[in-house]
Coordinates of C-alpha atoms in Angstrom, one line a residue:
Chain A
M19 CA -4.3 33.4 -18.3
T20 CA -6.6 31.9 -15.8
N21 CA -9.8 33.9 -15.3
V22 CA -11.5 31.7 -12.9
M23 CA -14.1 33.2 -10.7
S24 CA -12.8 32.5 -7.2
L25 CA -15.4 32.0 -4.6
S26 CA -14.1 32.4 -1.1
T27 CA -15.3 32.2 2.4
H28 CA -15.9 35.4 4.3
T29 CA -16.0 36.2 8.0
T30 CA -18.8 38.6 8.9
A31 CA -18.8 41.3 11.5
S32 CA -20.5 39.0 14.0
G33 CA -17.7 36.5 13.5
F34 CA -19.7 34.0 11.4
L35 CA -17.8 32.2 8.6
L36 CA -19.9 32.4 5.4
P37 CA -19.4 29.4 3.1
S38 CA -17.9 30.2 -0.4
I39 CA -21.2 29.5 -2.1
H40 CA -22.5 32.7 -0.5
S41 CA -20.2 34.7 -2.8
A42 CA -21.7 33.0 -5.9
P43 CA -24.1 35.5 -7.6
P44 CA -26.6 32.8 -8.7
F45 CA -27.0 31.5 -5.1
F46 CA -29.5 34.4 -4.6
T47 CA -31.7 33.3 -7.5
Q48 CA -34.3 30.6 -7.3
Q49 CA -33.1 27.8 -9.7
P50 CA -35.4 26.5 -12.4
N51 CA -33.6 23.1 -12.5
P52 CA -35.1 20.9 -9.8
G53 CA -31.7 19.2 -9.1
T54 CA -29.9 22.4 -8.9
Q55 CA -32.6 23.9 -6.8
A56 CA -32.4 21.0 -4.3
I57 CA -28.7 21.5 -3.8
A58 CA -29.3 25.3 -3.4
I59 CA -32.0 24.8 -0.8
E60 CA -29.9 22.4 1.1
Q61 CA -27.1 25.0 1.2
W62 CA -29.5 27.7 2.3
T63 CA -31.0 25.5 5.0
R64 CA -27.6 24.7 6.4
L65 CA -26.6 28.3 6.2
I66 CA -29.7 29.6 8.0
L67 CA -29.5 27.0 10.8
T68 CA -25.8 27.4 11.5
Y69 CA -26.2 31.2 11.5
A70 CA -29.2 31.0 13.8
R71 CA -27.2 28.8 16.1
H72 CA -24.3 31.2 16.0
R73 CA -26.4 34.2 16.9
R74 CA -29.0 32.3 18.9
L75 CA -31.8 33.4 16.6
F76 CA -35.0 31.5 16.8
V77 CA -37.3 33.2 14.4
L78 CA -37.0 34.0 10.7
R79 CA -39.7 35.9 8.8
V80 CA -40.2 36.5 5.1
E81 CA -40.2 40.2 5.9
D82 CA -36.6 39.9 7.0
A83 CA -35.8 39.8 3.3
E84 CA -37.8 42.9 2.7
T85 CA -36.1 45.2 5.1
T86 CA -32.5 46.0 6.0
G87 CA -31.1 46.5 9.4
N88 CA -32.4 43.3 11.0
D89 CA -30.7 40.3 12.5
W90 CA -30.5 38.4 9.2
D91 CA -28.7 41.0 7.0
E92 CA -25.4 39.2 7.1
I93 CA -26.7 36.1 5.3
L94 CA -29.8 37.4 3.4
R95 CA -27.7 39.9 1.5
N96 CA -24.2 40.0 0.1
E97 CA -23.1 43.6 -0.4
R98 CA -19.8 42.5 -1.8
I99 CA -21.4 41.1 -4.9
N100 CA -24.6 43.2 -4.7
R101 CA -27.0 40.3 -4.3
K102 CA -29.8 39.7 -1.9
L103 CA -32.3 37.0 -1.3
L104 CA -35.8 38.1 -2.4
P105 CA -38.9 37.5 -0.3
P106 CA -40.5 34.9 -2.6
Y107 CA -37.3 32.8 -2.6
L108 CA -37.0 33.0 1.2
S109 CA -40.6 32.0 1.5
H110 CA -39.9 29.0 -0.7
I111 CA -36.8 28.1 1.4
L112 CA -38.9 28.3 4.6
S113 CA -41.5 26.0 3.3
A114 CA -38.8 23.5 2.3
M115 CA -37.4 23.7 5.9
V116 CA -40.8 23.2 7.4
A117 CA -41.3 20.1 5.1
K118 CA -38.1 18.7 6.5
D119 CA -39.0 19.4 10.1
L120 CA -36.1 21.8 10.4
A121 CA -38.5 24.6 11.2
V122 CA -42.2 25.1 12.0
Y123 CA -44.6 27.8 11.1
E124 CA -45.1 29.9 14.2
P125 CA -47.7 31.0 14.9
P126 CA -49.5 28.1 13.0
R127 CA -51.8 28.7 10.0
Q128 CA -49.6 31.3 8.3
T129 CA -46.5 31.0 6.2
R130 CA -44.6 34.2 6.8
S131 CA -42.7 33.3 9.9
V132 CA -41.0 30.2 11.2
L133 CA -39.5 28.9 14.4
L134 CA -36.1 27.5 13.6
Y135 CA -35.1 24.1 14.8
W136 CA -31.3 24.4 15.0
R137 CA -31.9 22.1 17.9
S138 CA -34.8 19.7 17.6
P139 CA -37.6 19.8 20.2
D140 CA -36.3 16.4 21.5
E141 CA -32.8 18.0 22.0
W142 CA -34.4 21.0 23.7
A143 CA -36.3 18.7 26.0
E144 CA -33.0 17.0 27.1
T145 CA -31.3 20.4 27.4
L146 CA -34.1 21.6 29.7
H147 CA -34.0 18.5 31.8
S148 CA -30.2 18.5 32.2
W149 CA -30.3 22.2 33.1
A150 CA -32.9 21.6 35.8
T151 CA -30.9 18.7 37.1
A152 CA -27.6 20.5 37.1
T153 CA -29.0 23.6 38.9
G154 CA -30.8 21.6 41.5
Q155 CA -34.3 22.6 40.4
L156 CA -35.9 19.2 40.0
N157 CA -39.3 18.7 41.8
T158 CA -39.7 22.5 42.3
I159 CA -42.2 24.6 40.5
L160 CA -40.6 26.7 37.7
T161 CA -42.4 29.4 35.9
F162 CA -41.7 29.8 32.2
Y163 CA -40.0 33.1 33.1
D164 CA -37.6 31.2 35.5
I165 CA -36.5 29.1 32.5
T166 CA -36.3 31.8 29.8
D167 CA -34.7 34.4 31.9
P168 CA -32.7 32.6 34.6
P169 CA -30.4 34.7 36.9
I170 CA -27.4 32.9 35.5
E171 CA -27.6 32.7 31.7
S172 CA -28.2 29.2 30.4
E173 CA -28.6 27.5 27.1
L174 CA -32.3 28.1 27.5
T175 CA -32.1 31.8 27.9
G176 CA -34.4 33.5 25.4
I177 CA -36.0 30.2 24.2
P178 CA -39.4 31.1 22.7
I179 CA -42.4 29.9 24.7
P180 CA -43.9 27.7 21.9
L181 CA -40.6 25.8 21.7
L182 CA -40.3 25.5 25.5
R183 CA -43.9 24.1 25.6
K184 CA -43.0 21.5 23.0
A185 CA -39.9 20.5 25.0
I186 CA -42.0 20.2 28.2
S187 CA -44.6 18.1 26.5
I188 CA -41.9 15.7 25.2
L189 CA -40.6 15.3 28.8
G190 CA -44.2 14.8 29.9
K191 CA -44.5 11.7 27.8
T192 CA -41.8 10.0 29.8
G193 CA -43.1 11.3 33.1
R194 CA -40.3 13.7 33.6
A195 CA -42.4 16.9 33.5
Q196 CA -45.7 18.1 34.6
M197 CA -47.4 21.3 33.6
I198 CA -48.8 23.4 36.5
G199 CA -50.9 26.5 36.5
V200 CA -49.3 29.2 38.6
A201 CA -50.5 32.6 39.7
D202 CA -49.1 34.6 36.8
G203 CA -49.5 32.0 34.0
E204 CA -47.9 28.7 33.4
G205 CA -45.3 26.7 35.2
V206 CA -43.7 23.3 35.2
R207 CA -42.3 20.8 37.6
L208 CA -39.5 18.5 36.4
F209 CA -38.7 15.1 37.8
A210 CA -35.7 12.9 37.7
G211 CA -36.4 9.7 35.9
G212 CA -35.0 7.3 33.3
R213 CA -34.6 8.5 29.8
Chain B
M9 CA 32.5 -48.8 -49.3
H10 CA 32.2 -47.5 -45.8
R11 CA 29.6 -45.0 -45.2
R12 CA 29.5 -43.4 -41.7
G13 CA 25.8 -43.9 -41.3
G14 CA 26.2 -47.5 -42.4
V15 CA 23.3 -49.5 -43.6
G16 CA 20.8 -51.8 -42.3
L17 CA 19.5 -52.3 -38.7
A18 CA 22.8 -51.4 -37.0
A19 CA 22.8 -48.0 -38.8
F20 CA 19.2 -47.4 -37.7
D21 CA 20.1 -48.1 -34.1
R22 CA 23.0 -45.8 -34.2
Q23 CA 20.9 -43.0 -35.6
E24 CA 18.3 -43.5 -32.9
Q25 CA 21.0 -43.3 -30.3
S26 CA 22.5 -40.1 -31.7
N27 CA 19.0 -38.5 -31.9
R28 CA 18.6 -39.4 -28.2
S29 CA 21.9 -37.8 -27.3
F30 CA 21.0 -34.7 -29.3
A31 CA 17.7 -34.5 -27.5
E32 CA 19.4 -34.9 -24.2
L33 CA 22.0 -32.3 -25.0
S34 CA 19.3 -30.0 -26.2
S35 CA 17.2 -30.3 -23.1
A36 CA 20.3 -30.0 -20.9
L37 CA 21.1 -26.8 -22.8
S38 CA 17.6 -25.4 -22.5
R39 CA 17.5 -26.4 -18.9
S40 CA 20.6 -24.4 -18.3
Q41 CA 19.2 -21.5 -20.2
V42 CA 16.0 -21.6 -18.2
E43 CA 18.1 -21.8 -15.0
H44 CA 20.1 -18.9 -16.2
L45 CA 17.0 -17.0 -17.0
H46 CA 15.6 -17.8 -13.6
S47 CA 18.7 -16.6 -11.9
Q48 CA 18.6 -13.4 -14.0
L49 CA 14.9 -12.9 -13.2
N50 CA 15.7 -13.4 -9.5
Q51 CA 18.4 -10.8 -9.8
F52 CA 16.0 -8.5 -11.5
R53 CA 13.4 -9.1 -8.9
T54 CA 15.9 -8.4 -6.1
A55 CA 17.1 -5.3 -7.8
L56 CA 13.5 -4.1 -8.3
A57 CA 12.6 -4.9 -4.8
R58 CA 15.6 -3.0 -3.6
F59 CA 14.7 -0.1 -5.9
A60 CA 11.1 -0.3 -4.7
S61 CA 12.0 -0.2 -1.0
T62 CA 14.6 2.5 -1.5
H63 CA 12.4 4.8 -3.7
R64 CA 8.9 3.8 -2.6
D65 CA 8.4 6.9 -0.6
S66 CA 9.8 9.2 -3.2
I67 CA 7.6 7.6 -5.9
R68 CA 4.5 8.1 -3.8
S69 CA 5.2 11.6 -2.6
D70 CA 7.2 13.3 -5.3
P71 CA 5.4 14.0 -8.5
N72 CA 8.5 14.7 -10.5
F73 CA 10.2 11.5 -9.4
R74 CA 7.0 9.6 -10.1
H75 CA 6.9 11.1 -13.6
A76 CA 10.5 10.0 -14.3
F77 CA 9.8 6.6 -12.9
Q78 CA 6.8 6.1 -15.0
Q79 CA 8.7 7.1 -18.1
M80 CA 11.5 4.6 -17.3
C81 CA 8.9 1.9 -16.8
S82 CA 7.0 2.6 -20.0
S83 CA 10.3 2.4 -21.9
I84 CA 10.9 -1.1 -20.6
G85 CA 7.3 -2.1 -21.1
V86 CA 6.0 -2.5 -17.6
D87 CA 3.2 -0.5 -16.0
P88 CA 3.8 -0.4 -12.3
L89 CA 0.8 1.9 -11.8
A90 CA -1.7 -0.3 -13.5
G91 CA -3.0 -1.5 -10.1
P92 CA -2.7 -4.8 -8.4
R93 CA -4.5 -6.8 -11.0
K94 CA -2.4 -5.8 -13.9
G95 CA 0.7 -4.9 -12.1
G96 CA 0.9 -8.0 -9.9
W97 CA 3.6 -8.2 -7.3
W98 CA 5.4 -5.3 -8.9
A99 CA 2.5 -3.0 -7.9
E100 CA 2.3 -4.7 -4.5
M101 CA 6.0 -4.2 -4.0
L102 CA 5.8 -0.5 -4.6
G103 CA 2.5 -0.2 -2.9
M104 CA 1.5 1.7 -6.0
G105 CA -1.7 -0.3 -6.4
D106 CA -3.0 1.0 -3.1
W107 CA -1.7 4.4 -3.9
Q108 CA -3.5 4.5 -7.3
Y109 CA -6.7 3.2 -5.9
E110 CA -6.6 5.7 -3.0
L111 CA -6.2 8.5 -5.6
G112 CA -9.0 7.0 -7.6
V113 CA -11.3 7.0 -4.6
Q114 CA -10.4 10.6 -3.9
I115 CA -11.1 11.6 -7.5
V116 CA -14.5 9.9 -7.3
D117 CA -15.1 11.6 -4.0
V118 CA -14.5 15.0 -5.4
C119 CA -16.4 14.4 -8.6
V120 CA -19.5 13.0 -6.8
S121 CA -19.5 15.6 -4.1
T122 CA -19.3 18.5 -6.6
R123 CA -21.6 16.8 -9.1
E124 CA -24.8 18.5 -8.1
R125 CA -23.4 22.0 -8.3
N126 CA -21.4 21.5 -11.5
G127 CA -23.5 19.0 -13.4
G128 CA -20.8 16.4 -13.4
L129 CA -18.2 18.4 -15.2
I130 CA -15.1 19.7 -13.4
E131 CA -12.1 21.5 -14.7
M132 CA -8.9 19.5 -14.4
S133 CA -7.0 22.1 -12.4
E134 CA -9.9 22.4 -10.0
L135 CA -10.1 18.7 -9.6
V136 CA -6.4 18.5 -8.9
R137 CA -6.7 21.3 -6.4
L138 CA -9.6 19.7 -4.5
V139 CA -8.1 16.3 -4.5
S140 CA -4.8 17.8 -3.2
K141 CA -6.8 19.5 -0.5
L142 CA -8.5 16.2 0.4
R143 CA -5.1 14.5 0.7
G144 CA -3.8 17.1 3.0
V145 CA -0.1 18.0 3.5
T146 CA 0.9 14.4 4.3
G147 CA -0.6 12.9 1.1
G148 CA 2.2 14.3 -1.2
G149 CA 1.6 16.3 -4.3
I150 CA -0.3 15.0 -7.3
T151 CA -0.3 16.2 -10.9
E152 CA -2.7 16.1 -13.8
E153 CA -0.8 13.1 -15.2
D154 CA -1.6 11.2 -12.0
V155 CA -5.3 12.1 -12.3
V156 CA -5.4 11.0 -15.9
R157 CA -3.8 7.8 -15.1
S158 CA -6.1 7.1 -12.2
I159 CA -9.1 7.8 -14.3
K160 CA -7.9 5.2 -16.7
T161 CA -7.8 2.7 -13.9
L162 CA -11.4 3.6 -13.1
E163 CA -12.4 2.6 -16.7
P164 CA -13.2 -1.1 -15.9
L165 CA -15.8 0.1 -13.3
G166 CA -17.8 1.5 -16.1
A167 CA -18.5 4.7 -14.2
G168 CA -18.0 6.8 -17.3
Y169 CA -15.2 9.0 -16.0
Q170 CA -13.6 10.7 -18.9
V171 CA -11.1 13.4 -19.6
V172 CA -12.5 15.8 -22.3
E173 CA -11.0 18.9 -23.9
I174 CA -13.2 21.9 -24.0
G175 CA -11.7 25.0 -25.5
S176 CA -8.1 24.8 -24.5
R177 CA -8.9 23.2 -21.1
K178 CA -9.0 19.7 -19.9
M179 CA -12.1 18.8 -18.0
V180 CA -13.2 15.6 -16.2
R181 CA -16.7 14.4 -16.9
S182 CA -18.2 12.1 -14.3
V183 CA -21.6 11.5 -15.8
V184 CA -22.3 9.6 -19.0
K185 CA -23.7 12.5 -21.0
E186 CA -22.8 13.7 -24.4
L187 CA -22.0 17.3 -24.7
D188 CA -23.2 18.7 -27.9
E189 CA -21.2 21.2 -29.9
D190 CA -23.1 24.3 -28.7
Q191 CA -22.6 23.3 -25.1
S192 CA -18.9 22.9 -25.5
V193 CA -18.7 26.4 -27.1
V194 CA -20.7 27.9 -24.2
L195 CA -18.5 26.1 -21.6
A196 CA -15.3 27.4 -23.4
I197 CA -16.6 31.0 -23.4
A198 CA -17.8 30.7 -19.8
Q199 CA -14.3 29.7 -18.8
S200 CA -12.8 32.7 -20.4
E201 CA -15.4 34.9 -18.7
G202 CA -14.8 33.7 -15.2
G203 CA -17.8 31.4 -15.2
R204 CA -20.4 34.1 -16.1
I205 CA -22.1 34.1 -19.4
V206 CA -25.0 36.2 -20.8
E207 CA -26.9 35.8 -24.0
D208 CA -25.6 39.0 -25.6
I209 CA -21.9 38.1 -25.0
L210 CA -22.6 34.6 -26.4
I211 CA -24.2 36.0 -29.5
H212 CA -21.3 38.5 -29.9
R213 CA -18.6 35.9 -29.5
T214 CA -20.2 33.2 -31.7
G215 CA -22.4 35.0 -34.3
W216 CA -25.3 32.7 -33.3
T217 CA -28.8 33.8 -33.7
R218 CA -30.6 34.8 -30.4
E219 CA -32.8 31.7 -30.6
R220 CA -29.8 29.4 -30.8
A221 CA -27.9 31.2 -28.0
R222 CA -31.0 31.1 -25.8
A223 CA -31.7 27.5 -26.5
A224 CA -28.1 26.5 -25.7
L225 CA -28.2 28.4 -22.4
E226 CA -31.7 27.2 -21.4
N227 CA -30.7 23.6 -22.2
M228 CA -27.7 23.9 -20.0
V229 CA -29.8 25.2 -17.1
H230 CA -32.9 23.0 -17.5
R231 CA -31.8 19.8 -19.1
D232 CA -28.2 19.4 -17.9
G233 CA -27.9 21.3 -14.7
L234 CA -24.6 22.6 -16.0
C235 CA -25.6 26.3 -15.4
W236 CA -27.0 28.2 -12.6
L237 CA -29.3 31.2 -13.3
D238 CA -28.7 34.6 -11.9
D239 CA -31.6 37.1 -12.3
Q240 CA -29.9 40.0 -10.4
D241 CA -27.1 40.7 -12.9
E242 CA -26.4 44.4 -12.8
Q243 CA -25.7 44.8 -16.5
Y244 CA -27.9 42.4 -18.3
G245 CA -30.5 41.4 -15.7
R246 CA -30.2 37.7 -16.5
A247 CA -26.9 35.9 -16.5
Y248 CA -25.9 32.2 -16.5
W249 CA -23.1 30.8 -14.3
V250 CA -21.1 27.7 -15.0
P251 CA -20.1 26.2 -11.6
S252 CA -17.5 24.0 -13.3
A253 CA -15.7 27.1 -14.5
M254 CA -15.6 28.6 -11.0
Q255 CA -13.2 27.9 -8.2
W256 CA -14.9 26.8 -5.0
D257 CA -13.2 27.0 -1.6
L258 CA -15.3 24.3 0.1

């Protein structure tokens, strides 16, 4: 008789395909063996980033592992095997992601909340520039609000301001963006220009 | 008196001459034998080539046919699957060298890509399953026998791939690491428990002292990476999981 524990993938209510490792009970425990822990962290990192991309989530907080009913329930817990990621482990995973530039502590100087880079700031910079070009908004002044809440939903809809600011400063380095003070806060002017 | 051989120089000459004739005859005979052998070998080659071209696809894609073919070959003392170096043109002819190497590469691929999570130990059926998945539908089925054979061809690489028996199961080890007796026992029990093992069950099943059971489990976690720790076990609080005894849908 084969009595092999079968780990299978699972599609969540939001339509996300969980990898089979998510149904392995020990996946939710911090591993004492450094080699094993490295592979577990790698799996968690990939899972967090792909899920964030799937749901367009930008922020993950340690407290998301402390409460239920938040955006991260589908991956931080697995009711089918009665396991959940505990806050200290999530905190450890977040620090590993920050160390690999796959996330950044936001706001800075705390370690309870991160901004996730499921796209790198460089990629966001290009996304912003392509969007402005495609929608004919080069050389005009755009407020941050124009970008984060455009009348026609874009890839940039809902982008957090700190991330937007990083993207603009990257474009600024190649002369493709200029920060401008506007009446109700900050704005930006984007220019064509070689990459 | 007239002896056939005669005496004196004349007789000596005559003997020389007959020796020469015998030698000529003998070399003519062996020449014809060699020629005969050559022609037989050519026939054999032609027959094999015909066999190879007719059955090549079946050999590569049908595990049962391949098994029968290998048995036939071993009974006549040739090893067509030994790879190009040993099998020579025979392997080339069947394309079995490539086939075998391809399978070898796939085995290495699966072993290496699962090594971190299973500590370099994988159950044979799981390996066959993952390799089959890697090959896809068009790759043709493979069996344990194919894998064992392929692992033998990997030997010269010195990569340390080895088939080991743990409990009643075959496992493939892809790291050079000795398993001590206690570890083998733990692995065998984990397999019968679906991958999960806890201290109490181990003690109950083996009669070991708690210290010995704990040491064996902790060694497997810390030293070998063969076990993953689970500190949310509903029943015992702390359980150990052996990834190599679990089936993973990648």
